[in-house]
Amino acid sequence: MLGFSPFGRKPRQFNYIPRYWDPENEEREKRLNPEKEEQKPYVPGVHIRDSRLNRLYGRDEKKKSGSSPFLMRALIALLLLVFFGWVIFKSPVVEMFVMGLTK
């Protein structure tokens, strides 16, 4: 019956033996980088809260810089619209068509 057995089965054990562990190298790293050891203890939810605050402050920095992606896209679209309108209405074909209608 799909993996069910009336006899109790021990779960598989994870036997990891660090083969290339060097205690001298670890001690040297601790001496050279003491700031890694002085990290704050983990508190559940701290990463979520920090990322939310970073996002919030990042948005404020974007607003202060004055470069909004929406504003830049709108400006480029407006310039393209003006350019294509100028090309269309100032072309000789349109002038001939307009002159033909007025005669």
JSON list of C-alpha atoms in Angstrom, two decimals:
[
{"chain": "A", "resi": 1, "resn": "MET", "atom": "CA", "xyz": [0.00, 0.00, 0.00]},
{"chain": "A", "resi": 2, "resn": "LEU", "atom": "CA", "xyz": [2.22, 2.76, -1.29]},
{"chain": "A", "resi": 3, "resn": "GLY", "atom": "CA", "xyz": [4.96, 2.90, 1.30]},
{"chain": "A", "resi": 4, "resn": "PHE", "atom": "CA", "xyz": [2.88, 1.93, 4.32]},
{"chain": "A", "resi": 5, "resn": "SER", "atom": "CA", "xyz": [4.31, -0.79, 6.51]},
{"chain": "A", "resi": 6, "resn": "PRO", "atom": "CA", "xyz": [3.10, -1.98, 9.89]},
{"chain": "A", "resi": 7, "resn": "PHE", "atom": "CA", "xyz": [6.72, -2.28, 10.99]},
{"chain": "A", "resi": 8, "resn": "GLY", "atom": "CA", "xyz": [8.31, 0.91, 12.15]},
{"chain": "A", "resi": 9, "resn": "ARG", "atom": "CA", "xyz": [11.11, 2.10, 9.93]},
{"chain": "A", "resi": 10, "resn": "LYS", "atom": "CA", "xyz": [13.93, 4.37, 11.05]},
{"chain": "A", "resi": 11, "resn": "PRO", "atom": "CA", "xyz": [14.31, 7.52, 8.99]},
{"chain": "A", "resi": 12, "resn": "ARG", "atom": "CA", "xyz": [17.44, 7.82, 6.88]},
{"chain": "A", "resi": 13, "resn": "GLN", "atom": "CA", "xyz": [20.31, 9.45, 8.69]},
{"chain": "A", "resi": 14, "resn": "PHE", "atom": "CA", "xyz": [22.37, 12.28, 7.29]},
{"chain": "A", "resi": 15, "resn": "ASN", "atom": "CA", "xyz": [25.99, 11.48, 8.02]},
{"chain": "A", "resi": 16, "resn": "TYR", "atom": "CA", "xyz": [28.02, 14.41, 6.77]},
{"chain": "A", "resi": 17, "resn": "ILE", "atom": "CA", "xyz": [31.70, 14.31, 7.53]},
{"chain": "A", "resi": 18, "resn": "PRO", "atom": "CA", "xyz": [33.54, 17.51, 6.63]},
{"chain": "A", "resi": 19, "resn": "ARG", "atom": "CA", "xyz": [36.51, 16.19, 4.69]},
{"chain": "A", "resi": 20, "resn": "TYR", "atom": "CA", "xyz": [38.37, 19.40, 4.00]},
{"chain": "A", "resi": 21, "resn": "TRP", "atom": "CA", "xyz": [37.82, 21.24, 7.28]},
{"chain": "A", "resi": 22, "resn": "ASP", "atom": "CA", "xyz": [40.88, 23.07, 8.50]},
{"chain": "A", "resi": 23, "resn": "PRO", "atom": "CA", "xyz": [40.60, 24.34, 12.09]},
{"chain": "A", "resi": 24, "resn": "GLU", "atom": "CA", "xyz": [43.67, 26.55, 11.66]},
{"chain": "A", "resi": 25, "resn": "ASN", "atom": "CA", "xyz": [42.18, 28.21, 8.60]},
{"chain": "A", "resi": 26, "resn": "GLU", "atom": "CA", "xyz": [38.90, 28.79, 10.44]},
{"chain": "A", "resi": 27, "resn": "GLU", "atom": "CA", "xyz": [40.71, 30.37, 13.39]},
{"chain": "A", "resi": 28, "resn": "ARG", "atom": "CA", "xyz": [42.70, 32.58, 11.00]},
{"chain": "A", "resi": 29, "resn": "GLU", "atom": "CA", "xyz": [39.49, 33.74, 9.30]},
{"chain": "A", "resi": 30, "resn": "LYS", "atom": "CA", "xyz": [38.01, 34.63, 12.68]},
{"chain": "A", "resi": 31, "resn": "ARG", "atom": "CA", "xyz": [41.06, 36.72, 13.54]},
{"chain": "A", "resi": 32, "resn": "LEU", "atom": "CA", "xyz": [41.20, 38.48, 10.17]},
{"chain": "A", "resi": 33, "resn": "ASN", "atom": "CA", "xyz": [37.45, 39.21, 9.94]},
{"chain": "A", "resi": 34, "resn": "PRO", "atom": "CA", "xyz": [36.17, 39.91, 13.46]},
{"chain": "A", "resi": 35, "resn": "GLU", "atom": "CA", "xyz": [33.11, 41.82, 12.17]},
{"chain": "A", "resi": 36, "resn": "LYS", "atom": "CA", "xyz": [31.61, 38.58, 10.86]},
{"chain": "A", "resi": 37, "resn": "GLU", "atom": "CA", "xyz": [31.58, 37.15, 14.38]},
{"chain": "A", "resi": 38, "resn": "GLU", "atom": "CA", "xyz": [29.87, 40.22, 15.83]},
{"chain": "A", "resi": 39, "resn": "GLN", "atom": "CA", "xyz": [26.70, 39.77, 13.82]},
{"chain": "A", "resi": 40, "resn": "LYS", "atom": "CA", "xyz": [23.39, 40.21, 15.56]},
{"chain": "A", "resi": 41, "resn": "PRO", "atom": "CA", "xyz": [21.56, 37.02, 16.52]},
{"chain": "A", "resi": 42, "resn": "TYR", "atom": "CA", "xyz": [18.78, 36.03, 14.15]},
{"chain": "A", "resi": 43, "resn": "VAL", "atom": "CA", "xyz": [15.33, 37.30, 15.06]},
{"chain": "A", "resi": 44, "resn": "PRO", "atom": "CA", "xyz": [12.39, 35.83, 13.12]},
{"chain": "A", "resi": 45, "resn": "GLY", "atom": "CA", "xyz": [10.95, 38.34, 10.65]},
{"chain": "A", "resi": 46, "resn": "VAL", "atom": "CA", "xyz": [13.90, 40.75, 10.73]},
{"chain": "A", "resi": 47, "resn": "HIS", "atom": "CA", "xyz": [14.80, 40.17, 7.07]},
{"chain": "A", "resi": 48, "resn": "ILE", "atom": "CA", "xyz": [11.25, 40.85, 5.93]},
{"chain": "A", "resi": 49, "resn": "ARG", "atom": "CA", "xyz": [11.06, 44.03, 7.99]},
{"chain": "A", "resi": 50, "resn": "ASP", "atom": "CA", "xyz": [14.47, 45.22, 6.78]},
{"chain": "A", "resi": 51, "resn": "SER", "atom": "CA", "xyz": [13.66, 44.60, 3.12]},
{"chain": "A", "resi": 52, "resn": "ARG", "atom": "CA", "xyz": [10.37, 46.47, 3.49]},
{"chain": "A", "resi": 53, "resn": "LEU", "atom": "CA", "xyz": [12.14, 49.45, 5.07]},
{"chain": "A", "resi": 54, "resn": "ASN", "atom": "CA", "xyz": [14.89, 49.40, 2.44]},
{"chain": "A", "resi": 55, "resn": "ARG", "atom": "CA", "xyz": [12.27, 49.43, -0.31]},
{"chain": "A", "resi": 56, "resn": "LEU", "atom": "CA", "xyz": [10.50, 52.30, 1.38]},
{"chain": "A", "resi": 57, "resn": "TYR", "atom": "CA", "xyz": [13.65, 54.38, 1.76]},
{"chain": "A", "resi": 58, "resn": "GLY", "atom": "CA", "xyz": [14.80, 53.51, -1.73]},
{"chain": "A", "resi": 59, "resn": "ARG", "atom": "CA", "xyz": [11.61, 54.92, -3.18]},
{"chain": "A", "resi": 60, "resn": "ASP", "atom": "CA", "xyz": [12.14, 58.14, -1.24]},
{"chain": "A", "resi": 61, "resn": "GLU", "atom": "CA", "xyz": [15.65, 58.45, -2.69]},
{"chain": "A", "resi": 62, "resn": "LYS", "atom": "CA", "xyz": [14.26, 58.04, -6.23]},
{"chain": "A", "resi": 63, "resn": "LYS", "atom": "CA", "xyz": [11.72, 60.80, -5.65]},
{"chain": "A", "resi": 64, "resn": "LYS", "atom": "CA", "xyz": [14.41, 63.15, -4.36]},
{"chain": "A", "resi": 65, "resn": "SER", "atom": "CA", "xyz": [16.64, 62.58, -7.38]},
{"chain": "A", "resi": 66, "resn": "GLY", "atom": "CA", "xyz": [13.90, 63.85, -9.70]},
{"chain": "A", "resi": 67, "resn": "SER", "atom": "CA", "xyz": [14.23, 61.15, -12.35]},
{"chain": "A", "resi": 68, "resn": "SER", "atom": "CA", "xyz": [10.98, 59.26, -12.63]},
{"chain": "A", "resi": 69, "resn": "PRO", "atom": "CA", "xyz": [10.79, 56.45, -15.19]},
{"chain": "A", "resi": 70, "resn": "PHE", "atom": "CA", "xyz": [7.18, 57.35, -15.96]},
{"chain": "A", "resi": 71, "resn": "LEU", "atom": "CA", "xyz": [8.08, 60.98, -16.58]},
{"chain": "A", "resi": 72, "resn": "MET", "atom": "CA", "xyz": [11.00, 60.04, -18.85]},
{"chain": "A", "resi": 73, "resn": "ARG", "atom": "CA", "xyz": [8.83, 57.63, -20.89]},
{"chain": "A", "resi": 74, "resn": "ALA", "atom": "CA", "xyz": [6.07, 60.22, -21.25]},
{"chain": "A", "resi": 75, "resn": "LEU", "atom": "CA", "xyz": [8.57, 62.84, -22.40]},
{"chain": "A", "resi": 76, "resn": "ILE", "atom": "CA", "xyz": [10.12, 60.48, -24.97]},
{"chain": "A", "resi": 77, "resn": "ALA", "atom": "CA", "xyz": [6.66, 59.47, -26.25]},
{"chain": "A", "resi": 78, "resn": "LEU", "atom": "CA", "xyz": [5.67, 63.13, -26.60]},
{"chain": "A", "resi": 79, "resn": "LEU", "atom": "CA", "xyz": [8.87, 63.95, -28.50]},
{"chain": "A", "resi": 80, "resn": "LEU", "atom": "CA", "xyz": [8.35, 60.99, -30.84]},
{"chain": "A", "resi": 81, "resn": "LEU", "atom": "CA", "xyz": [4.74, 62.03, -31.45]},
{"chain": "A", "resi": 82, "resn": "VAL", "atom": "CA", "xyz": [5.79, 65.60, -32.28]},
{"chain": "A", "resi": 83, "resn": "PHE", "atom": "CA", "xyz": [8.56, 64.35, -34.57]},
{"chain": "A", "resi": 84, "resn": "PHE", "atom": "CA", "xyz": [6.32, 61.98, -36.52]},
{"chain": "A", "resi": 85, "resn": "GLY", "atom": "CA", "xyz": [3.59, 64.62, -36.72]},
{"chain": "A", "resi": 86, "resn": "TRP", "atom": "CA", "xyz": [6.08, 67.11, -38.13]},
{"chain": "A", "resi": 87, "resn": "VAL", "atom": "CA", "xyz": [7.36, 64.54, -40.67]},
{"chain": "A", "resi": 88, "resn": "ILE", "atom": "CA", "xyz": [3.86, 63.62, -41.77]},
{"chain": "A", "resi": 89, "resn": "PHE", "atom": "CA", "xyz": [2.42, 67.13, -42.05]},
{"chain": "A", "resi": 90, "resn": "LYS", "atom": "CA", "xyz": [5.50, 68.78, -43.56]},
{"chain": "A", "resi": 91, "resn": "SER", "atom": "CA", "xyz": [6.16, 66.11, -46.21]},
{"chain": "A", "resi": 92, "resn": "PRO", "atom": "CA", "xyz": [5.62, 67.07, -49.90]},
{"chain": "A", "resi": 93, "resn": "VAL", "atom": "CA", "xyz": [3.03, 64.32, -50.37]},
{"chain": "A", "resi": 94, "resn": "VAL", "atom": "CA", "xyz": [0.74, 65.86, -47.76]},
{"chain": "A", "resi": 95, "resn": "GLU", "atom": "CA", "xyz": [1.24, 69.35, -49.24]},
{"chain": "A", "resi": 96, "resn": "MET", "atom": "CA", "xyz": [0.29, 68.09, -52.73]},
{"chain": "A", "resi": 97, "resn": "PHE", "atom": "CA", "xyz": [-2.77, 66.37, -51.28]},
{"chain": "A", "resi": 98, "resn": "VAL", "atom": "CA", "xyz": [-3.84, 69.50, -49.42]},
{"chain": "A", "resi": 99, "resn": "MET", "atom": "CA", "xyz": [-3.26, 71.67, -52.52]},
{"chain": "A", "resi": 100, "resn": "GLY", "atom": "CA", "xyz": [-5.30, 69.22, -54.60]},
{"chain": "A", "resi": 101, "resn": "LEU", "atom": "CA", "xyz": [-8.22, 69.45, -52.20]},
{"chain": "A", "resi": 102, "resn": "THR", "atom": "CA", "xyz": [-8.20, 73.24, -52.16]},
{"chain": "A", "resi": 103, "resn": "LYS", "atom": "CA", "xyz": [-8.23, 73.63, -55.96]}
]
